[in-house]
């Protein structure tokens, strides 16, 4: 039987494809929720470096680079939704975990910062 051999040989590629698909789907879901989140007074946090942020950013975002996020949590209110973004969605995924670990209950990963432009 060829199919089980295919899965055995290519499971890492299939796992990567599923992970990338989930990241894309999850970001699309957050983008669809943005109007409602903005109405609730969401804080938009871009966790890219200062240089990346200076090269282009979405209006209304606050730049707190991921390495600084832990010590700058006091700049992010806990009583409103928080939407995080970065260049690809990976650093913002880490930021989401850090915020959740520190008591933020409404945290959303928008993925790429350009997703906030639309």
XYZ file of N, CA, C and O in Angstrom:
472
model
N 0.844 -1.183 0.000
C 0.000 0.000 0.000
C 0.892 1.251 0.000
O 1.751 1.411 0.843
N 0.668 2.156 -0.920
C 1.519 3.320 -1.124
C 1.199 4.456 -0.154
O 2.093 5.148 0.317
N -0.058 4.667 0.202
C -0.457 5.813 1.009
C 0.234 5.849 2.381
O 0.769 6.888 2.760
N 0.260 4.767 3.155
C 0.959 4.818 4.446
C 2.446 5.141 4.280
O 3.023 5.850 5.101
N 3.089 4.638 3.236
C 4.490 4.966 2.986
C 4.675 6.439 2.694
O 5.653 7.062 3.118
N 3.730 7.017 1.952
C 3.763 8.451 1.651
C 3.685 9.260 2.939
O 4.466 10.183 3.151
N 2.737 8.892 3.822
C 2.596 9.608 5.090
C 3.848 9.459 5.946
O 4.302 10.428 6.561
N 4.395 8.271 5.964
C 5.596 8.031 6.769
C 6.760 8.875 6.265
O 7.531 9.425 7.047
N 6.888 9.004 4.976
C 8.009 9.738 4.397
C 7.802 11.252 4.445
O 8.749 11.998 4.672
N 6.586 11.709 4.250
C 6.347 13.143 4.096
C 5.581 13.792 5.246
O 5.132 14.926 5.124
N 5.460 13.112 6.387
C 4.688 13.691 7.481
C 5.231 15.047 7.946
O 4.445 15.926 8.302
N 6.568 15.293 7.936
C 7.008 16.634 8.357
C 6.485 17.745 7.441
O 6.088 18.811 7.914
N 6.460 17.490 6.133
C 5.924 18.494 5.210
C 4.428 18.689 5.405
O 3.924 19.818 5.336
N 3.723 17.597 5.652
C 2.285 17.711 5.893
C 2.008 18.478 7.184
O 1.098 19.314 7.234
N 2.809 18.223 8.214
C 2.634 18.936 9.482
C 2.905 20.426 9.289
O 2.161 21.275 9.805
N 3.948 20.763 8.540
C 4.259 22.162 8.260
C 3.132 22.831 7.481
O 2.724 23.951 7.793
N 2.608 22.141 6.486
C 1.506 22.691 5.690
C 0.270 22.932 6.561
O -0.392 23.967 6.434
N -0.021 22.004 7.456
C -1.164 22.185 8.367
C -0.945 23.365 9.302
O -1.857 24.154 9.548
N 0.273 23.511 9.825
C 0.580 24.612 10.733
C 0.454 25.952 10.015
O -0.146 26.892 10.539
N 1.005 26.042 8.806
C 0.902 27.281 8.037
C -0.552 27.593 7.685
O -0.977 28.751 7.727
N -1.306 26.574 7.354
C -2.725 26.760 7.062
C -3.488 27.264 8.273
O -4.333 28.157 8.169
N -3.172 26.714 9.440
C -3.834 27.159 10.666
C -3.479 28.616 10.960
O -4.353 29.405 11.331
N -2.188 28.978 10.818
C -1.776 30.367 11.050
C -2.543 31.311 10.135
O -3.026 32.364 10.574
N -2.662 30.956 8.858
C -3.365 31.795 7.893
C -4.842 31.926 8.281
O -5.392 33.025 8.315
N -5.485 30.796 8.581
C -6.906 30.805 8.937
C -7.148 31.610 10.202
O -8.087 32.409 10.280
N -6.307 31.422 11.197
C -6.461 32.124 12.471
C -6.327 33.636 12.279
O -7.112 34.409 12.824
N -5.346 34.070 11.501
C -5.169 35.502 11.242
C -6.374 36.070 10.493
O -6.831 37.175 10.786
N -6.899 35.333 9.529
C -8.089 35.791 8.780
C -9.268 35.980 9.734
O -10.044 36.928 9.590
N -9.418 35.079 10.683
C -10.509 35.169 11.660
C -10.373 36.439 12.495
O -11.350 37.157 12.721
N -9.153 36.741 12.952
C -8.912 37.948 13.751
C -9.161 39.195 12.915
O -9.783 40.153 13.390
N -8.714 39.201 11.671
C -8.939 40.353 10.786
C -10.441 40.607 10.626
O -10.892 41.751 10.643
N -11.216 39.552 10.519
C -12.678 39.706 10.398
C -13.281 40.298 11.673
O -14.297 40.991 11.615
N -12.643 40.049 12.807
C -13.138 40.553 14.092
C -12.661 41.976 14.393
O -13.148 42.606 15.340
N -11.709 42.494 13.608
C -11.100 43.794 13.912
C -12.084 44.942 14.107
O -11.928 45.716 15.057
N -13.090 45.103 13.253
C -14.007 46.225 13.497
C -14.651 46.167 14.888
O -14.718 47.184 15.588
N -15.072 45.001 15.304
C -15.690 44.856 16.632
C -14.659 45.071 17.732
O -14.948 45.715 18.750
N -13.456 44.556 17.540
C -12.407 44.730 18.543
C -12.029 46.200 18.685
O -11.838 46.699 19.799
N -11.972 46.910 17.561
C -11.667 48.350 17.611
C -12.771 49.106 18.328
O -12.507 50.055 19.077
N -14.025 48.714 18.108
C -15.146 49.363 18.802
C -15.055 49.158 20.307
O -15.508 49.992 21.073
N -14.455 48.049 20.715
C -14.279 47.760 22.143
C -13.040 48.445 22.712
O -12.694 48.246 23.867
N -12.362 49.235 21.878
C -11.188 49.979 22.334
C -9.907 49.161 22.362
O -9.017 49.423 23.167
N -9.796 48.187 21.481
C -8.631 47.303 21.461
C -7.327 48.078 21.356
O -7.243 49.100 20.677
N -6.317 47.563 22.024
C -4.955 48.070 21.899
C -4.268 47.239 20.835
O -4.267 46.009 20.902
N -3.689 47.897 19.829
C -2.998 47.214 18.742
C -1.500 47.311 18.987
O -0.947 48.406 19.031
N -0.850 46.161 19.167
C 0.572 46.126 19.515
C 1.354 45.422 18.413
O 1.080 44.271 18.081
N 2.340 46.119 17.871
C 3.246 45.575 16.862
C 4.530 45.191 17.586
O 5.192 46.046 18.170
N 4.896 43.913 17.566
C 6.041 43.437 18.333
C 7.317 43.315 17.499
O 8.280 42.692 17.921
N 7.342 43.937 16.321
C 8.555 43.942 15.502
C 9.586 44.896 16.109
O 9.268 45.689 16.994
N 10.799 44.834 15.607
C 11.859 45.729 16.084
C 11.519 47.172 15.737
O 10.680 47.444 14.871
N 12.223 48.093 16.400
C 12.025 49.518 16.114
C 12.288 49.822 14.639
O 11.546 50.580 14.015
N 13.348 49.235 14.092
C 13.704 49.486 12.687
C 12.635 48.957 11.739
O 12.271 49.625 10.765
N 12.109 47.761 12.018
C 11.046 47.207 11.171
C 9.810 48.092 11.234
O 9.172 48.368 10.218
N 9.464 48.518 12.433
C 8.289 49.368 12.631
C 8.448 50.683 11.883
O 7.509 51.165 11.252
N 9.657 51.273 11.946
C 9.919 52.535 11.258
C 9.808 52.384 9.744
O 9.455 53.327 9.042
N 10.062 51.183 9.244
C 9.975 50.934 7.809
C 8.558 50.830 7.286
O 8.332 50.855 6.077
N 7.591 50.743 8.155
C 6.178 50.663 7.772
C 5.377 50.080 8.916
O 5.825 49.151 9.585
N 4.204 50.660 9.151
C 3.349 50.162 10.234
C 1.906 50.532 9.986
O 1.607 51.378 9.154
N 1.046 49.889 10.700
C -0.386 50.165 10.592
C -0.744 51.321 11.515
O -0.279 51.369 12.665
N -1.545 52.258 11.037
C -1.953 53.386 11.879
C -2.627 52.894 13.162
O -3.407 51.947 13.158
N -2.277 53.545 14.258
C -2.891 53.220 15.538
C -2.192 52.120 16.310
O -2.608 51.796 17.416
N -1.134 51.543 15.748
C -0.419 50.500 16.474
C 0.639 51.105 17.372
O 1.202 52.151 17.089
N 0.907 50.413 18.470
C 1.958 50.781 19.404
C 3.087 49.789 19.183
O 2.845 48.585 19.098
N 4.309 50.285 19.089
C 5.453 49.402 18.871
C 6.100 49.043 20.204
O 6.621 49.898 20.907
N 6.020 47.767 20.558
C 6.730 47.226 21.711
C 7.431 45.966 21.209
O 6.806 44.911 21.074
N 8.726 46.070 20.872
C 9.441 44.895 20.360
C 9.328 43.702 21.310
O 9.337 43.871 22.535
N 9.216 42.520 20.757
C 9.019 41.316 21.561
C 10.011 41.191 22.712
O 9.590 40.877 23.831
N 11.329 41.437 22.515
C 12.248 41.300 23.646
C 11.965 42.262 24.807
O 12.383 42.025 25.929
N 11.239 43.354 24.546
C 10.922 44.348 25.573
C 9.541 44.134 26.190
O 9.192 44.781 27.182
N 8.746 43.275 25.611
C 7.339 43.153 26.003
C 7.171 42.824 27.481
O 6.340 43.428 28.164
N 7.945 41.898 27.987
C 7.808 41.489 29.389
C 7.973 42.618 30.379
O 7.262 42.680 31.385
N 8.863 43.536 30.093
C 9.096 44.642 31.032
C 8.236 45.867 30.721
O 8.273 46.846 31.468
N 7.478 45.823 29.641
C 6.637 46.965 29.282
C 5.141 46.637 29.336
O 4.321 47.337 28.764
N 4.791 45.586 30.052
C 3.382 45.176 30.144
C 2.494 46.270 30.714
O 1.315 46.355 30.363
N 3.062 47.131 31.571
C 2.260 48.203 32.176
C 1.743 49.202 31.141
O 0.845 49.979 31.427
N 2.266 49.161 29.921
C 1.802 50.057 28.859
C 0.570 49.509 28.128
O -0.011 50.207 27.297
N 0.195 48.285 28.451
C -0.924 47.635 27.763
C -2.042 47.384 28.768
O -1.871 46.628 29.726
N -3.193 48.026 28.559
C -4.294 47.824 29.507
C -4.841 46.394 29.447
O -4.858 45.770 28.387
N -5.278 45.903 30.606
C -5.823 44.544 30.682
C -7.338 44.508 30.482
O -7.901 43.448 30.287
N -7.982 45.678 30.520
C -9.449 45.703 30.487
C -10.037 45.863 29.089
O -11.239 46.024 28.942
N -9.178 45.850 28.054
C -9.652 45.919 26.667
C -8.959 44.816 25.867
O -7.909 44.316 26.275
N -9.526 44.439 24.726
C -8.848 43.437 23.890
C -7.475 43.941 23.431
O -7.272 45.142 23.258
N -6.559 43.014 23.240
C -5.220 43.320 22.735
C -5.026 42.534 21.450
O -5.231 41.323 21.420
N -4.650 43.240 20.378
C -4.382 42.604 19.089
C -2.891 42.762 18.828
O -2.383 43.877 18.810
N -2.188 41.641 18.659
C -0.750 41.677 18.410
C -0.464 41.319 16.956
O -1.206 40.561 16.327
N 0.615 41.896 16.423
C 1.029 41.610 15.052
C 2.545 41.698 14.961
O 3.199 42.201 15.867
N 3.084 41.222 13.855
C 4.532 41.294 13.597
C 4.739 41.176 12.088
O 3.881 41.590 11.323
N 5.841 40.580 11.673
C 6.117 40.445 10.238
C 5.452 39.222 9.638
O 5.023 39.244 8.485
N 5.335 38.144 10.410
C 4.786 36.907 9.846
C 3.717 36.254 10.707
O 3.008 35.380 10.239
N 3.625 36.642 11.954
C 2.686 36.017 12.875
C 3.369 35.144 13.905
O 2.739 34.708 14.870
N 4.654 34.895 13.741
C 5.372 34.027 14.683
C 5.688 34.769 15.976
O 5.366 34.289 17.070
N 6.316 35.933 15.881
C 6.615 36.706 17.100
C 5.338 37.139 17.805
O 5.275 37.149 19.035
N 4.316 37.486 17.026
C 3.059 37.887 17.667
C 2.403 36.690 18.358
O 1.716 36.854 19.367
N 2.641 35.479 17.855
C 2.163 34.284 18.550
C 2.845 34.127 19.896
O 2.212 33.776 20.899
N 4.154 34.397 19.939
C 4.887 34.348 21.204
C 4.398 35.452 22.144
O 4.258 35.239 23.349
N 4.141 36.634 21.580
C 3.633 37.745 22.385
C 2.270 37.393 22.982
O 2.008 37.692 24.150
N 1.426 36.757 22.197
C 0.111 36.354 22.695
C 0.259 35.411 23.884
O -0.416 35.579 24.901
N 1.164 34.443 23.780
C 1.376 33.512 24.894
C 1.877 34.253 26.131
O 1.412 33.989 27.246
N 2.800 35.196 25.954
C 3.340 35.946 27.082
C 2.253 36.785 27.752
O 2.160 36.830 28.986
N 1.426 37.429 26.943
C 0.344 38.237 27.498
C -0.667 37.367 28.249
O -1.091 37.717 29.354
N -1.036 36.242 27.671
C -1.978 35.332 28.334
C -1.405 34.861 29.677
O -2.119 34.793 30.675
N -0.118 34.531 29.679
C 0.553 34.070 30.896
C 0.532 35.146 31.982
O 0.553 34.841 33.162
N 0.471 36.411 31.560
C 0.481 37.523 32.505
C -0.901 38.103 32.788
O -1.021 39.248 33.197
N -1.931 37.331 32.543
C -3.274 37.714 32.961
C -4.128 38.455 31.955
O -5.233 38.876 32.275
N -3.651 38.621 30.728
C -4.473 39.252 29.692
C -5.426 38.181 29.163
O -4.999 37.113 28.743
N -6.709 38.471 29.186
C -7.692 37.442 28.818
C -8.155 37.541 27.368
O -8.520 36.537 26.778
N -8.137 38.739 26.810
C -8.599 38.932 25.434
C -7.420 39.318 24.547
O -7.166 40.498 24.330
N -6.684 38.321 24.047
C -5.514 38.567 23.212
C -5.717 37.873 21.877
O -6.083 36.699 21.826
N -5.464 38.606 20.792
C -5.694 38.095 19.446
C -4.452 38.312 18.588
O -3.881 39.399 18.594
N -4.060 37.291 17.851
C -2.904 37.370 16.968
C -3.388 37.641 15.547
O -3.967 36.768 14.905
N -3.108 38.848 15.044
C -3.528 39.212 13.688
C -2.518 38.760 12.640
O -2.742 38.953 11.449
N -1.403 38.187 13.074
C -0.390 37.752 12.120
C 0.424 38.924 11.629
O 0.963 39.695 12.428
N 0.491 39.079 10.317
C 1.286 40.157 9.710
C 0.694 41.529 10.028
O -0.520 41.705 10.027
N 1.570 42.506 10.249
C 1.105 43.853 10.557
C 0.256 44.427 9.438
O -0.678 45.206 9.687
N 0.530 44.040 8.213
C -0.241 44.562 7.083
C -1.693 44.099 7.110
O -2.540 44.699 6.457
N -1.985 43.049 7.876
C -3.377 42.618 8.033
C -4.228 43.679 8.713
O -5.455 43.665 8.576
N -3.588 44.580 9.439
C -4.328 45.619 10.145
C -4.658 46.811 9.255
O -5.369 47.714 9.677
N -4.131 46.831 8.052
C -4.359 47.959 7.152
C -5.752 47.938 6.532
O -6.295 48.987 6.205
N -6.299 46.759 6.332
C -7.571 46.637 5.629
C -8.717 46.856 6.473
O -9.606 47.484 6.592
